[in-house]
């Protein structure tokens, strides 16, 4: 199964940026109809995205998602229809607060998939959690439909909702971020996707923030500029040393098992079942990332 580390936004009203985004090394492109598009260009942007998705070379593009407008907006239903007809891999649902909304979209998509002759359940859902209520309901949101593949976090809207400001250290985000990690795994889905880093000229700040998210348990990051791809890929791709250590652990444990030992010592550290499990996760991730990278131009 492929794994996705970078989720690059491209504004739906900028065909040139969308075209450029799909030619980068990003794992995923998110065409945006929501906050990157001004209110008076919403219908036009949907049309531009629809045309872009019809272009022949689009099949060569990375995994494609559409961020629709929020479910309470007048644009929502037509946005979802445009995504389904454009054959996107998934839909990002901004300001996801209630599991009932996810269930409604699930049904709407099932009807569209039948009409279009797709396999029912094909289009995935990525709720973007960016409010106090969304964080509070995150477990139910993650469980609301089998289409929900990953949760994602929107720190800019979230800090506005809890009436604070984004800081360098990000301590104001810790509760929400950890909640999303915990809700994801409790619901049996993959780790969530971290928020964008708006200061896109600041590589050091991006690295610090990405490493922090990775330590908390996120498994990728949304980005707004192609120059952010490399930093995020480096953080979310296991390094050579980590991979060597994982191989050593798995091999040593296999040998120990054959000799009837359950817990052993390797380089001064105890190795037992959960340690081996974690090492195996690293090796599986490396394989999955190879698959992701092999499909790129
Ligand atoms: C809080 C939220 O909701 S975040 C999600 C919504 N926001 C977005 O979608 C914004 C996405 N990002 C962007 O639109 C842009 O990066 C901006 C507006 C922030 C900055 O754009 P610019 O001022 O053009 O940046 P810059 O001059 O560094 O761009 C360099 C090149 O990279 C391209 N580029 C910039 N951002 C992107 C992108 N997201 N995808 C693809 N290409 C991009 C530019 O088109 C430009 O190409 P060119 O040299 O061929 O003209
Ligand atoms: O998803 C993101 O990081 C961007 C966003 O909408 C927010 O922060 O409000
Ligand atoms: Mg937002």
mmCIF file of C-alpha atoms in Angstrom, residues 11-297:
data_model
loop_
_atom_site.group_PDB
_atom_site.id
_atom_site.type_symbol
_atom_site.label_atom_id
_atom_site.label_comp_id
_atom_site.label_asym_id
_atom_site.label_seq_id
_atom_site.Cartn_x
_atom_site.Cartn_y
_atom_site.Cartn_z
ATOM 1 C CA UNK A 11 -5.702 27.078 -5.650
ATOM 2 C CA UNK A 12 -8.588 26.014 -7.899
ATOM 3 C CA UNK A 13 -8.748 29.409 -9.592
ATOM 4 C CA UNK A 14 -5.103 29.196 -10.779
ATOM 5 C CA UNK A 15 -4.771 26.689 -13.640
ATOM 6 C CA UNK A 16 -1.056 27.385 -13.972
ATOM 7 C CA UNK A 17 -0.364 26.561 -10.306
ATOM 8 C CA UNK A 18 -2.451 23.373 -10.563
ATOM 9 C CA UNK A 19 -0.521 22.338 -13.642
ATOM 10 C CA UNK A 20 2.793 23.012 -11.902
ATOM 11 C CA UNK A 21 1.721 21.195 -8.720
ATOM 12 C CA UNK A 22 1.045 17.938 -10.532
ATOM 13 C CA UNK A 23 4.529 17.980 -12.052
ATOM 14 C CA UNK A 24 6.323 18.254 -8.711
ATOM 15 C CA UNK A 25 7.503 15.344 -6.548
ATOM 16 C CA UNK A 26 4.623 15.805 -4.094
ATOM 17 C CA UNK A 27 2.838 12.597 -3.033
ATOM 18 C CA UNK A 28 -0.594 14.235 -3.259
ATOM 19 C CA UNK A 29 -2.087 17.355 -4.868
ATOM 20 C CA UNK A 30 -5.101 19.015 -3.233
ATOM 21 C CA UNK A 31 -7.003 21.246 -5.652
ATOM 22 C CA UNK A 32 -8.608 23.865 -3.439
ATOM 23 C CA UNK A 33 -12.064 25.335 -3.889
ATOM 24 C CA UNK A 34 -12.275 26.597 -0.285
ATOM 25 C CA UNK A 35 -10.148 29.240 1.393
ATOM 26 C CA UNK A 36 -7.639 29.796 -1.437
ATOM 27 C CA UNK A 37 -10.534 30.940 -3.675
ATOM 28 C CA UNK A 38 -12.326 34.281 -3.133
ATOM 29 C CA UNK A 39 -16.103 34.162 -2.745
ATOM 30 C CA UNK A 40 -16.859 35.756 -6.117
ATOM 31 C CA UNK A 41 -14.726 33.170 -7.971
ATOM 32 C CA UNK A 42 -16.156 29.989 -6.465
ATOM 33 C CA UNK A 43 -18.212 28.869 -9.476
ATOM 34 C CA UNK A 44 -15.487 29.810 -11.926
ATOM 35 C CA UNK A 45 -12.833 27.939 -9.912
ATOM 36 C CA UNK A 46 -14.994 24.794 -9.912
ATOM 37 C CA UNK A 47 -15.196 25.060 -13.695
ATOM 38 C CA UNK A 48 -11.420 25.536 -13.986
ATOM 39 C CA UNK A 49 -10.772 22.465 -11.812
ATOM 40 C CA UNK A 50 -13.303 20.466 -13.832
ATOM 41 C CA UNK A 51 -11.481 21.337 -17.054
ATOM 42 C CA UNK A 52 -8.090 20.578 -15.502
ATOM 43 C CA UNK A 53 -9.298 17.136 -14.378
ATOM 44 C CA UNK A 54 -10.448 16.360 -17.925
ATOM 45 C CA UNK A 55 -7.038 16.892 -19.484
ATOM 46 C CA UNK A 56 -5.484 13.734 -20.906
ATOM 47 C CA UNK A 57 -2.145 13.913 -19.109
ATOM 48 C CA UNK A 58 -3.895 14.157 -15.743
ATOM 49 C CA UNK A 59 -3.595 10.383 -15.279
ATOM 50 C CA UNK A 60 0.130 10.842 -14.833
ATOM 51 C CA UNK A 61 -0.475 13.220 -11.922
ATOM 52 C CA UNK A 62 0.022 12.166 -8.301
ATOM 53 C CA UNK A 63 -2.870 11.144 -6.133
ATOM 54 C CA UNK A 64 -5.522 13.845 -6.610
ATOM 55 C CA UNK A 65 -7.815 15.307 -3.950
ATOM 56 C CA UNK A 66 -10.338 18.110 -4.086
ATOM 57 C CA UNK A 67 -10.921 20.384 -1.100
ATOM 58 C CA UNK A 68 -14.578 21.366 -1.430
ATOM 59 C CA UNK A 69 -16.277 24.250 0.343
ATOM 60 C CA UNK A 70 -17.719 23.560 3.761
ATOM 61 C CA UNK A 71 -20.881 21.511 4.050
ATOM 62 C CA UNK A 72 -23.028 24.481 5.150
ATOM 63 C CA UNK A 73 -22.043 26.601 2.116
ATOM 64 C CA UNK A 74 -24.180 26.951 -1.038
ATOM 65 C CA UNK A 75 -21.283 25.554 -3.118
ATOM 66 C CA UNK A 76 -20.852 22.274 -1.305
ATOM 67 C CA UNK A 77 -23.096 19.893 -3.280
ATOM 68 C CA UNK A 78 -21.897 21.063 -6.696
ATOM 69 C CA UNK A 79 -18.285 20.882 -5.488
ATOM 70 C CA UNK A 80 -18.719 17.246 -4.428
ATOM 71 C CA UNK A 81 -20.358 16.409 -7.773
ATOM 72 C CA UNK A 82 -17.447 18.061 -9.636
ATOM 73 C CA UNK A 83 -14.977 15.968 -7.610
ATOM 74 C CA UNK A 84 -16.801 12.709 -8.301
ATOM 75 C CA UNK A 85 -17.227 13.458 -12.016
ATOM 76 C CA UNK A 86 -13.573 14.517 -12.216
ATOM 77 C CA UNK A 87 -12.610 11.110 -10.822
ATOM 78 C CA UNK A 88 -10.541 12.470 -7.937
ATOM 79 C CA UNK A 89 -9.148 9.928 -5.492
ATOM 80 C CA UNK A 90 -10.664 11.685 -2.533
ATOM 81 C CA UNK A 91 -12.383 14.717 -1.102
ATOM 82 C CA UNK A 92 -11.037 16.922 1.677
ATOM 83 C CA UNK A 93 -13.916 18.119 3.852
ATOM 84 C CA UNK A 94 -12.974 21.386 5.566
ATOM 85 C CA UNK A 95 -14.372 22.388 8.957
ATOM 86 C CA UNK A 96 -15.526 18.868 9.724
ATOM 87 C CA UNK A 97 -17.319 19.140 13.045
ATOM 88 C CA UNK A 98 -20.004 16.432 13.031
ATOM 89 C CA UNK A 99 -19.967 12.722 12.158
ATOM 90 C CA UNK A 100 -23.484 13.120 10.677
ATOM 91 C CA UNK A 101 -22.086 15.340 7.906
ATOM 92 C CA UNK A 102 -19.582 12.659 6.989
ATOM 93 C CA UNK A 103 -22.402 10.094 6.805
ATOM 94 C CA UNK A 104 -24.422 12.414 4.550
ATOM 95 C CA UNK A 105 -21.494 12.872 2.157
ATOM 96 C CA UNK A 106 -20.884 9.131 2.184
ATOM 97 C CA UNK A 107 -24.432 8.548 0.925
ATOM 98 C CA UNK A 108 -24.246 11.337 -1.607
ATOM 99 C CA UNK A 109 -21.038 9.822 -2.990
ATOM 100 C CA UNK A 110 -22.509 6.308 -3.105
ATOM 101 C CA UNK A 111 -25.345 7.607 -5.318
ATOM 102 C CA UNK A 112 -22.882 9.460 -7.563
ATOM 103 C CA UNK A 113 -20.588 6.430 -7.838
ATOM 104 C CA UNK A 114 -23.522 4.266 -8.929
ATOM 105 C CA UNK A 115 -24.601 6.846 -11.482
ATOM 106 C CA UNK A 116 -21.033 7.109 -12.852
ATOM 107 C CA UNK A 117 -20.443 3.348 -12.890
ATOM 108 C CA UNK A 118 -17.646 3.454 -10.310
ATOM 109 C CA UNK A 119 -17.127 0.934 -7.569
ATOM 110 C CA UNK A 120 -19.124 2.136 -4.536
ATOM 111 C CA UNK A 121 -16.756 3.354 -1.806
ATOM 112 C CA UNK A 122 -13.981 4.245 -4.262
ATOM 113 C CA UNK A 123 -13.841 7.961 -3.417
ATOM 114 C CA UNK A 124 -12.097 8.491 -0.104
ATOM 115 C CA UNK A 125 -12.841 11.149 2.491
ATOM 116 C CA UNK A 126 -10.321 13.270 4.367
ATOM 117 C CA UNK A 127 -12.031 15.307 7.106
ATOM 118 C CA UNK A 128 -10.092 18.455 7.927
ATOM 119 C CA UNK A 129 -10.430 19.090 11.650
ATOM 120 C CA UNK A 130 -10.033 22.761 12.428
ATOM 121 C CA UNK A 131 -12.345 23.686 15.318
ATOM 122 C CA UNK A 132 -12.750 22.899 19.010
ATOM 123 C CA UNK A 133 -15.890 20.896 18.207
ATOM 124 C CA UNK A 134 -14.151 18.989 15.423
ATOM 125 C CA UNK A 135 -11.329 18.007 17.772
ATOM 126 C CA UNK A 136 -13.866 16.974 20.414
ATOM 127 C CA UNK A 137 -15.759 14.784 17.888
ATOM 128 C CA UNK A 138 -12.681 13.508 16.042
ATOM 129 C CA UNK A 139 -13.043 9.860 17.017
ATOM 130 C CA UNK A 140 -16.701 9.723 15.846
ATOM 131 C CA UNK A 141 -15.727 11.569 12.664
ATOM 132 C CA UNK A 142 -12.974 9.028 11.968
ATOM 133 C CA UNK A 143 -15.477 6.194 12.509
ATOM 134 C CA UNK A 144 -18.351 7.796 10.574
ATOM 135 C CA UNK A 145 -17.624 6.071 7.234
ATOM 136 C CA UNK A 146 -15.202 3.499 5.839
ATOM 137 C CA UNK A 147 -14.295 6.163 3.277
ATOM 138 C CA UNK A 148 -12.522 8.153 6.001
ATOM 139 C CA UNK A 149 -8.898 7.309 5.287
ATOM 140 C CA UNK A 150 -6.994 9.903 7.308
ATOM 141 C CA UNK A 151 -7.840 12.876 9.499
ATOM 142 C CA UNK A 152 -6.054 16.149 8.820
ATOM 143 C CA UNK A 153 -5.461 19.224 10.977
ATOM 144 C CA UNK A 154 -5.990 22.898 10.087
ATOM 145 C CA UNK A 155 -4.145 24.993 12.683
ATOM 146 C CA UNK A 156 -4.947 28.396 11.220
ATOM 147 C CA UNK A 157 -8.715 28.042 11.554
ATOM 148 C CA UNK A 158 -8.283 26.093 14.802
ATOM 149 C CA UNK A 159 -6.321 28.845 16.579
ATOM 150 C CA UNK A 160 -8.927 31.356 15.456
ATOM 151 C CA UNK A 161 -11.701 29.101 16.813
ATOM 152 C CA UNK A 162 -10.049 28.753 20.238
ATOM 153 C CA UNK A 163 -9.168 32.471 20.167
ATOM 154 C CA UNK A 164 -5.439 32.250 20.434
ATOM 155 C CA UNK A 165 -2.511 32.848 18.075
ATOM 156 C CA UNK A 166 -0.124 30.456 16.360
ATOM 157 C CA UNK A 167 3.225 30.501 18.144
ATOM 158 C CA UNK A 168 6.741 29.343 17.213
ATOM 159 C CA UNK A 169 6.632 26.484 19.727
ATOM 160 C CA UNK A 170 3.111 25.370 18.789
ATOM 161 C CA UNK A 171 2.173 24.565 22.403
ATOM 162 C CA UNK A 172 -1.364 25.894 21.783
ATOM 163 C CA UNK A 173 -1.828 23.045 19.245
ATOM 164 C CA UNK A 174 -0.567 20.172 21.347
ATOM 165 C CA UNK A 175 -3.889 19.055 22.806
ATOM 166 C CA UNK A 176 -5.672 19.072 19.429
ATOM 167 C CA UNK A 177 -2.813 17.402 17.577
ATOM 168 C CA UNK A 178 -2.441 14.611 20.116
ATOM 169 C CA UNK A 179 -6.200 14.153 20.139
ATOM 170 C CA UNK A 180 -6.188 13.650 16.352
ATOM 171 C CA UNK A 181 -3.363 11.123 16.570
ATOM 172 C CA UNK A 182 -5.144 9.214 19.313
ATOM 173 C CA UNK A 183 -8.556 9.350 17.606
ATOM 174 C CA UNK A 184 -7.067 8.079 14.332
ATOM 175 C CA UNK A 185 -5.434 5.033 15.845
ATOM 176 C CA UNK A 186 -8.383 4.332 18.162
ATOM 177 C CA UNK A 187 -10.617 4.337 15.050
ATOM 178 C CA UNK A 188 -8.244 1.984 13.234
ATOM 179 C CA UNK A 189 -7.105 4.380 10.511
ATOM 180 C CA UNK A 190 -3.615 5.622 9.590
ATOM 181 C CA UNK A 191 -1.936 8.505 11.438
ATOM 182 C CA UNK A 192 -3.235 12.005 10.594
ATOM 183 C CA UNK A 193 -1.845 14.756 8.361
ATOM 184 C CA UNK A 194 -0.391 17.830 10.013
ATOM 185 C CA UNK A 195 -1.283 21.428 9.264
ATOM 186 C CA UNK A 196 0.323 23.766 6.708
ATOM 187 C CA UNK A 197 3.306 25.969 7.591
ATOM 188 C CA UNK A 198 2.471 29.341 6.087
ATOM 189 C CA UNK A 199 5.942 30.951 6.387
ATOM 190 C CA UNK A 200 7.112 29.155 3.245
ATOM 191 C CA UNK A 201 10.467 30.975 2.906
ATOM 192 C CA UNK A 202 11.502 29.764 6.373
ATOM 193 C CA UNK A 203 13.042 26.326 5.873
ATOM 194 C CA UNK A 204 14.386 26.047 9.411
ATOM 195 C CA UNK A 205 10.979 26.771 10.912
ATOM 196 C CA UNK A 206 9.349 24.246 8.587
ATOM 197 C CA UNK A 207 11.860 21.575 9.574
ATOM 198 C CA UNK A 208 11.313 22.225 13.283
ATOM 199 C CA UNK A 209 7.529 22.126 12.944
ATOM 200 C CA UNK A 210 7.550 19.018 10.733
ATOM 201 C CA UNK A 211 9.815 17.117 13.137
ATOM 202 C CA UNK A 212 7.546 18.077 16.012
ATOM 203 C CA UNK A 213 4.480 16.741 14.167
ATOM 204 C CA UNK A 214 6.291 13.524 13.324
ATOM 205 C CA UNK A 215 7.240 13.007 16.980
ATOM 206 C CA UNK A 216 3.597 13.487 17.974
ATOM 207 C CA UNK A 217 2.499 10.725 15.593
ATOM 208 C CA UNK A 218 1.469 12.551 12.410
ATOM 209 C CA UNK A 219 2.262 10.707 9.203
ATOM 210 C CA UNK A 220 2.523 13.564 6.703
ATOM 211 C CA UNK A 221 2.019 17.284 6.300
ATOM 212 C CA UNK A 222 -0.058 19.582 4.154
ATOM 213 C CA UNK A 223 2.069 22.110 2.286
ATOM 214 C CA UNK A 224 1.428 25.252 0.259
ATOM 215 C CA UNK A 225 4.582 25.609 -1.833
ATOM 216 C CA UNK A 226 6.727 23.138 -3.850
ATOM 217 C CA UNK A 227 9.853 24.285 -1.995
ATOM 218 C CA UNK A 228 8.405 22.617 1.145
ATOM 219 C CA UNK A 229 8.329 19.134 -0.423
ATOM 220 C CA UNK A 230 11.904 18.068 0.231
ATOM 221 C CA UNK A 231 11.993 18.989 3.920
ATOM 222 C CA UNK A 232 8.740 17.159 4.625
ATOM 223 C CA UNK A 233 9.792 14.076 2.644
ATOM 224 C CA UNK A 234 13.071 13.925 4.545
ATOM 225 C CA UNK A 235 11.336 14.034 7.907
ATOM 226 C CA UNK A 236 8.697 11.436 7.026
ATOM 227 C CA UNK A 237 11.094 9.031 5.267
ATOM 228 C CA UNK A 238 13.121 6.777 7.591
ATOM 229 C CA UNK A 239 16.860 7.594 7.364
ATOM 230 C CA UNK A 240 19.575 5.027 6.482
ATOM 231 C CA UNK A 241 20.652 4.628 10.104
ATOM 232 C CA UNK A 242 17.104 3.993 11.289
ATOM 233 C CA UNK A 243 16.574 1.424 8.524
ATOM 234 C CA UNK A 244 19.843 -0.404 9.324
ATOM 235 C CA UNK A 245 18.948 -0.509 13.000
ATOM 236 C CA UNK A 246 15.477 -1.866 12.200
ATOM 237 C CA UNK A 247 16.961 -4.619 10.031
ATOM 238 C CA UNK A 248 19.431 -5.516 12.780
ATOM 239 C CA UNK A 249 16.635 -5.762 15.346
ATOM 240 C CA UNK A 250 14.423 -7.942 13.149
ATOM 241 C CA UNK A 251 17.314 -10.276 12.250
ATOM 242 C CA UNK A 252 18.650 -10.562 15.803
ATOM 243 C CA UNK A 253 15.197 -11.326 17.124
ATOM 244 C CA UNK A 254 14.561 -13.979 14.478
ATOM 245 C CA UNK A 255 17.790 -15.749 15.424
ATOM 246 C CA UNK A 256 17.020 -15.461 19.148
ATOM 247 C CA UNK A 257 13.558 -16.906 18.586
ATOM 248 C CA UNK A 258 14.992 -19.917 16.796
ATOM 249 C CA UNK A 259 17.099 -20.509 19.906
ATOM 250 C CA UNK A 260 14.035 -20.189 22.157
ATOM 251 C CA UNK A 261 14.648 -16.643 23.549
ATOM 252 C CA UNK A 262 11.791 -14.067 23.795
ATOM 253 C CA UNK A 263 13.736 -11.053 25.064
ATOM 254 C CA UNK A 264 17.331 -10.391 24.092
ATOM 255 C CA UNK A 265 19.975 -7.727 24.340
ATOM 256 C CA UNK A 266 21.257 -5.863 21.279
ATOM 257 C CA UNK A 267 23.876 -3.099 21.545
ATOM 258 C CA UNK A 268 23.053 -2.738 25.232
ATOM 259 C CA UNK A 269 19.283 -2.418 24.742
ATOM 260 C CA UNK A 270 16.454 -4.853 25.436
ATOM 261 C CA UNK A 271 14.653 -6.204 22.371
ATOM 262 C CA UNK A 272 11.260 -7.883 22.719
ATOM 263 C CA UNK A 273 8.000 -8.162 20.744
ATOM 264 C CA UNK A 274 6.870 -4.467 20.669
ATOM 265 C CA UNK A 275 10.395 -3.319 19.774
ATOM 266 C CA UNK A 276 10.448 -5.756 16.856
ATOM 267 C CA UNK A 277 6.955 -4.665 15.826
ATOM 268 C CA UNK A 278 8.090 -1.049 15.649
ATOM 269 C CA UNK A 279 11.215 -2.007 13.659
ATOM 270 C CA UNK A 280 9.054 -3.970 11.220
ATOM 271 C CA UNK A 281 6.767 -0.918 10.817
ATOM 272 C CA UNK A 282 9.825 1.083 9.736
ATOM 273 C CA UNK A 283 10.777 -1.553 7.151
ATOM 274 C CA UNK A 284 7.186 -1.776 5.851
ATOM 275 C CA UNK A 285 7.074 2.021 5.552
ATOM 276 C CA UNK A 286 10.263 2.028 3.483
ATOM 277 C CA UNK A 287 8.721 -0.495 1.060
ATOM 278 C CA UNK A 288 5.472 1.480 0.811
ATOM 279 C CA UNK A 289 7.364 4.715 0.124
ATOM 280 C CA UNK A 290 9.341 3.028 -2.644
ATOM 281 C CA UNK A 291 6.017 2.135 -4.259
ATOM 282 C CA UNK A 292 4.859 5.761 -3.928
ATOM 283 C CA UNK A 293 8.100 7.140 -5.412
ATOM 284 C CA UNK A 294 8.229 4.576 -8.240
ATOM 285 C CA UNK A 295 4.951 5.866 -9.662
ATOM 286 C CA UNK A 296 6.336 9.397 -10.078
ATOM 287 C CA UNK A 297 7.741 10.767 -13.291
#
